[in-house]
């Protein structure tokens, strides 16, 4: 056999090797994932900008706001009845407007407001909700624990304006009034509306202002209640939350918080960053295949395992061990249901279980921590009683 003597092509002149520069196709293959990821981020940012609400946001119980949370409709109804409505957003403006005592001061929020300055304003006051500083604005009125659900309620009082309005959408907070006050719209252990005379004026507190909003005004007797409470014939000074904290109302030289100093786009930047991290995690995350079920040579049902262990206990007459297993399992399952910490003492478990089920504490303690049964019949009776008290706890 002779060797292959075919001529071999000589290398290019100058010893230069063949070009290994990347082609357009190889560049696309290497960077297509990053390009697609960037495209998704750009599209998400554009969609967020398009769907973002305008600079005008809803202002709760604002007489100039036409959103569902505003009270523009109520303010127009009052003006149609000849009532003057003046909107203010600071304690100074409220005191200057209602300082003569011939106006109704409607307080919808006390954030960034000195409540003691408002409390010194003479005349009638209508306070909406458990606002900060309620004890100064309505002395003697206490908000009660819990938050009664806002729903349509009957007045159940003889206050003329409230009784004429009938059912209204109130709740949110229940109050207990001072001696001589009148409570309407029972809610929880108190009333959602409390009114009384104080320092020559009438103070009225309601649990929430939902019945005054544009969304709820046309329901039930909400409009009648709002008009009867506010439209007393006196001009109204309507205090709302200021859109920006007034200078001097907050600690510091300018009354600005950290959030006020943040640029407007910080929230969207954080959102886009989180989305980018999620996409990178999805791209580089480990891929796991479908779950594969292993074929076992023998499949033993759980019931057979329990029955087999029971036969072993019976054959060995291990009633003490069997009773201990039953008691330990019952205690482990009942402890979290009774609100006890793991490893709670026997006295705590027995007391909580007796209080929950109404069983005799001595009987419960004997079943859980007493001596082991002396025969098989006693073991069966113990198992049935433990099952009985466990079902009682589950059903209560």
XYZ file of C-alpha atoms in Angstrom:
396
model
C 0.000 0.000 0.000
C 1.426 3.339 -0.983
C 0.945 6.546 0.978
C -1.352 9.282 -0.300
C 0.997 11.543 -2.221
C -1.608 14.108 -3.368
C -0.253 17.664 -3.210
C -1.329 19.786 -0.262
C -2.329 23.398 -0.908
C 0.190 25.859 0.387
C -0.881 28.394 3.020
C -1.619 31.953 1.923
C 1.306 34.217 1.427
C 2.586 35.936 4.481
C 1.458 33.102 6.807
C -1.943 34.736 7.521
C -4.619 32.346 8.776
C -8.215 32.177 7.517
C -10.579 34.854 8.825
C -12.515 33.834 11.949
C -14.569 37.072 12.388
C -18.194 36.426 13.555
C -20.919 36.537 10.956
C -24.261 38.297 11.327
C -26.031 34.982 11.924
C -23.698 33.929 14.733
C -23.998 37.353 16.346
C -27.826 37.073 16.311
C -27.680 33.592 17.815
C -25.475 34.805 20.638
C -27.451 37.934 21.487
C -31.027 37.132 20.578
C -32.045 36.315 24.165
C -30.714 39.626 25.466
C -32.375 41.485 22.583
C -35.726 39.828 23.230
C -35.401 40.566 26.945
C -34.730 44.233 26.234
C -37.690 44.378 23.852
C -39.989 42.925 26.511
C -38.785 45.495 29.066
C -39.354 48.365 26.632
C -42.854 47.128 25.783
C -43.710 46.698 29.467
C -42.497 50.221 30.247
C -44.500 51.677 27.361
C -47.605 49.787 28.448
C -47.180 51.018 32.010
C -46.924 54.620 30.839
C -50.026 54.254 28.662
C -52.075 52.647 31.429
C -50.868 54.934 34.207
C -53.553 57.281 35.531
C -53.277 60.955 34.912
C -51.976 63.401 37.428
C -55.526 63.960 38.678
C -56.302 61.429 41.398
C -59.492 60.886 43.351
C -59.775 62.891 46.567
C -61.987 61.371 49.244
C -65.009 63.533 50.175
C -63.662 66.523 48.266
C -66.524 68.840 47.203
C -64.675 69.664 43.979
C -63.885 66.063 43.004
C -66.090 64.306 40.437
C -64.641 60.804 40.923
C -66.531 58.048 42.716
C -64.785 58.888 45.999
C -65.453 62.614 45.752
C -68.477 64.631 46.896
C -69.066 66.999 43.983
C -72.687 65.834 43.627
C -73.489 66.563 47.270
C -71.866 69.990 47.089
C -73.957 70.871 44.030
C -77.146 69.717 45.777
C -76.319 71.945 48.732
C -75.629 74.935 46.490
C -78.906 74.300 44.659
C -80.678 74.636 48.021
C -78.975 77.966 48.652
C -76.270 76.686 51.014
C -72.853 78.290 50.656
C -70.060 75.697 50.485
C -66.472 76.860 50.977
C -63.678 74.320 50.521
C -60.592 74.690 52.747
C -57.574 72.451 53.293
C -55.872 73.832 56.401
C -56.718 74.600 60.003
C -55.886 78.281 59.495
C -58.301 78.612 56.590
C -61.009 76.720 58.493
C -60.612 78.961 61.549
C -60.702 82.088 59.399
C -63.823 80.933 57.555
C -65.839 79.537 60.476
C -64.401 81.623 63.283
C -67.599 83.650 63.683
C -69.547 80.651 64.972
C -72.336 81.058 62.399
C -71.144 78.244 60.117
C -71.105 74.448 60.042
C -67.550 73.094 60.066
C -67.442 69.796 58.147
C -64.252 67.872 59.001
C -63.447 64.991 56.646
C -59.761 64.563 57.520
C -57.268 65.912 60.038
C -54.012 64.764 58.427
C -51.447 67.616 58.489
C -53.962 69.632 60.569
C -53.758 70.887 64.151
C -56.919 69.409 65.691
C -56.752 71.695 68.735
C -56.990 74.712 66.466
C -60.106 73.195 64.892
C -61.577 72.345 68.289
C -61.368 76.017 69.272
C -63.584 77.044 66.329
C -67.074 77.863 67.711
C -70.340 76.660 66.202
C -71.599 73.357 64.830
C -69.227 70.596 63.747
C -69.721 67.448 61.681
C -66.810 64.998 61.988
C -66.578 62.131 59.497
C -64.873 58.954 60.728
C -62.529 58.228 63.623
C -60.115 60.956 62.548
C -56.916 61.634 64.499
C -57.620 64.013 67.354
C -61.266 62.973 67.719
C -61.097 63.392 71.505
C -60.360 67.098 71.004
C -62.924 67.678 68.251
C -65.732 65.711 69.934
C -65.061 65.483 73.685
C -66.646 62.450 75.280
C -67.060 60.463 72.051
C -65.094 57.213 72.067
C -64.521 54.943 69.045
C -65.237 51.358 70.064
C -63.019 48.383 69.192
C -63.736 46.594 65.942
C -64.826 47.915 62.566
C -68.507 47.292 61.786
C -69.043 46.534 58.122
C -70.358 49.410 56.055
C -73.851 48.529 54.868
C -77.388 49.855 54.726
C -78.634 50.379 58.297
C -81.837 51.675 59.866
C -81.558 54.795 62.099
C -83.591 53.515 65.088
C -83.592 56.917 66.761
C -85.989 59.849 67.060
C -83.622 62.505 65.690
C -85.879 64.296 63.143
C -83.436 64.723 60.268
C -82.014 61.221 60.623
C -85.367 59.494 61.104
C -86.742 61.243 58.018
C -83.802 60.026 55.918
C -84.361 56.379 56.858
C -81.858 53.691 55.966
C -78.376 54.818 54.928
C -75.044 53.249 53.986
C -73.058 53.754 57.195
C -70.681 51.829 59.441
C -66.904 51.679 59.487
C -66.592 52.808 63.108
C -68.954 52.560 66.064
C -68.946 55.220 68.783
C -70.043 55.585 72.375
C -71.277 59.097 73.113
C -71.207 61.150 76.296
C -74.136 61.546 78.654
C -77.066 63.282 76.984
C -76.009 62.370 73.446
C -78.231 60.708 70.845
C -77.042 57.639 68.960
C -78.405 56.496 65.596
C -77.691 53.604 63.238
C -76.726 50.862 65.724
C -73.449 49.166 64.766
C -71.681 46.631 66.941
C -71.824 47.727 70.577
C -72.379 51.396 69.724
C -73.791 53.649 67.035
C -72.476 54.800 63.661
C -73.810 58.319 64.313
C -73.619 60.253 67.591
C -74.784 63.837 68.113
C -74.932 66.119 71.149
C -74.739 69.740 72.264
C -71.334 71.105 73.329
C -70.215 74.670 74.112
C -73.236 76.247 72.438
C -72.962 74.214 69.227
C -74.004 70.806 67.977
C -71.290 68.185 67.439
C -72.127 65.220 65.190
C -69.803 62.288 64.496
C -70.445 59.639 61.816
C -68.508 56.401 61.380
C -67.740 56.844 57.685
C -68.476 59.195 54.830
C -69.329 56.662 52.135
C -72.944 57.838 52.066
C -71.702 61.301 51.019
C -69.637 60.131 48.031
C -70.669 60.397 44.398
C -70.797 56.599 44.251
C -73.275 56.086 47.112
C -75.233 59.339 47.252
C -78.170 58.059 45.168
C -78.610 54.857 47.205
C -81.120 54.362 50.040
C -81.583 57.545 52.054
C -77.963 58.637 51.716
C -78.725 61.932 49.963
C -81.454 62.813 52.465
C -79.189 62.025 55.414
C -76.309 64.083 54.012
C -78.553 67.049 53.206
C -80.236 66.928 56.618
C -76.887 66.813 58.433
C -75.132 69.474 56.361
C -77.918 71.563 54.863
C -79.061 73.143 58.125
C -79.311 76.578 56.521
C -75.895 77.681 57.719
C -72.945 78.203 55.373
C -70.606 75.225 55.283
C -66.839 75.277 55.723
C -65.715 71.975 54.178
C -62.272 70.850 55.392
C -60.448 68.311 53.195
C -56.986 66.788 53.254
C -54.414 69.035 51.554
C -52.797 67.631 48.435
C -49.361 68.573 49.760
C -48.335 68.950 53.422
C -48.474 72.636 54.371
C -45.216 74.208 55.501
C -45.024 74.076 59.274
C -47.599 71.303 59.746
C -44.884 68.613 59.787
C -41.569 68.456 61.666
C -38.676 69.991 59.777
C -37.944 73.283 58.101
C -39.999 72.652 54.965
C -42.478 70.010 56.132
C -41.314 67.519 53.484
C -41.024 63.774 53.924
C -38.699 61.328 52.207
C -41.435 60.311 49.765
C -42.038 63.927 48.780
C -38.385 64.235 47.750
C -38.445 61.159 45.513
C -38.788 61.719 41.750
C -42.127 60.769 40.257
C -40.668 57.874 38.223
C -39.079 55.956 41.106
C -42.062 53.641 41.464
C -42.030 52.644 37.805
C -38.261 52.186 37.870
C -38.559 49.768 40.793
C -41.367 47.916 39.018
C -39.329 47.570 35.827
C -36.337 46.369 37.837
C -38.412 43.668 39.520
C -39.800 42.604 36.151
C -36.284 42.400 34.707
C -35.069 40.252 37.599
C -38.039 37.933 37.153
C -37.374 37.564 33.420
C -33.672 36.871 33.990
C -34.546 34.284 36.618
C -36.955 32.635 34.193
C -34.327 32.710 31.440
C -31.380 31.406 33.464
C -33.316 29.276 35.927
C -32.803 25.555 36.040
C -35.251 23.553 33.970
C -36.756 20.513 35.659
C -38.459 17.800 33.697
C -41.815 16.235 34.490
C -42.205 14.288 37.694
C -41.500 10.584 37.167
C -43.316 8.134 39.384
C -41.103 5.300 40.533
C -42.586 1.859 40.181
C -42.479 0.165 43.543
C -42.437 -3.611 43.799
C -45.122 -3.507 46.475
C -47.586 -0.740 47.341
C -48.897 -0.922 50.903
C -51.959 1.083 51.782
C -51.830 3.331 54.838
C -54.782 1.524 56.407
C -52.955 -1.796 56.182
C -49.923 -0.273 57.872
C -52.053 0.991 60.758
C -53.846 -2.332 61.100
C -50.556 -4.226 61.064
C -49.089 -2.041 63.779
C -52.245 -2.505 65.825
C -51.989 -6.298 65.530
C -48.372 -6.132 66.688
C -49.362 -4.072 69.731
C -52.156 -6.521 70.495
C -49.916 -9.559 70.110
C -47.343 -8.055 72.454
C -50.048 -6.698 74.787
C -48.377 -3.299 74.499
C -51.384 -1.365 75.668
C -49.208 1.275 77.327
C -47.301 1.960 74.090
C -50.508 2.009 72.030
C -52.206 4.393 74.460
C -49.130 6.631 74.430
C -49.162 6.758 70.620
C -52.880 7.640 70.572
C -52.441 10.365 73.188
C -49.346 11.860 71.562
C -51.033 12.008 68.161
C -54.160 13.610 69.625
C -52.163 16.236 71.528
C -50.045 17.072 68.454
C -53.149 17.603 66.325
C -55.133 19.554 68.932
C -52.385 21.914 70.127
C -52.379 24.206 67.033
C -56.179 24.122 66.819
C -56.405 25.358 70.399
C -53.990 28.215 69.674
C -51.236 26.793 71.886
C -47.539 26.751 71.161
C -45.790 23.427 70.465
C -44.625 21.851 73.695
C -47.354 23.454 75.817
C -47.751 21.981 79.293
C -50.419 19.497 80.219
C -52.326 21.964 82.396
C -52.564 24.446 79.505
C -53.777 21.790 77.056
C -56.385 20.422 79.477
C -57.681 23.887 80.410
C -57.945 25.025 76.778
C -59.582 21.766 75.678
C -62.116 21.824 78.510
C -62.981 25.448 77.774
C -63.445 24.716 74.059
C -65.518 21.516 74.357
C -67.218 21.967 77.727
C -65.944 18.581 78.921
C -64.979 17.872 82.520
C -61.324 18.918 83.000
C -60.608 15.868 85.198
C -61.968 13.521 82.523
C -59.991 15.272 79.790
C -56.802 15.211 81.861
C -57.249 11.524 82.661
C -57.756 10.713 78.981
C -54.674 12.638 77.827
C -52.246 12.206 80.709
C -53.713 9.510 82.950
C -52.432 5.973 83.562
C -52.551 3.473 80.679
C -55.698 1.331 80.354
C -55.635 -2.048 82.076
C -57.283 -4.098 79.320
C -58.208 -4.016 75.639
C -61.697 -2.711 76.370
C -60.218 0.255 78.218
C -57.879 0.946 75.289
C -60.800 0.917 72.843
C -62.788 3.243 75.126
C -59.800 5.604 75.350
C -59.426 5.665 71.558
C -63.126 6.446 71.110
C -63.056 9.252 73.672
C -59.951 10.826 72.134
C -61.626 10.703 68.727
C -64.770 12.240 70.247
C -63.014 15.269 71.756
C -60.924 15.759 68.604
C -64.056 15.854 66.446
C -65.647 18.306 68.888
C -62.717 20.701 68.563
C -62.837 20.427 64.763
C -66.571 21.125 64.595
C -66.689 24.063 67.039
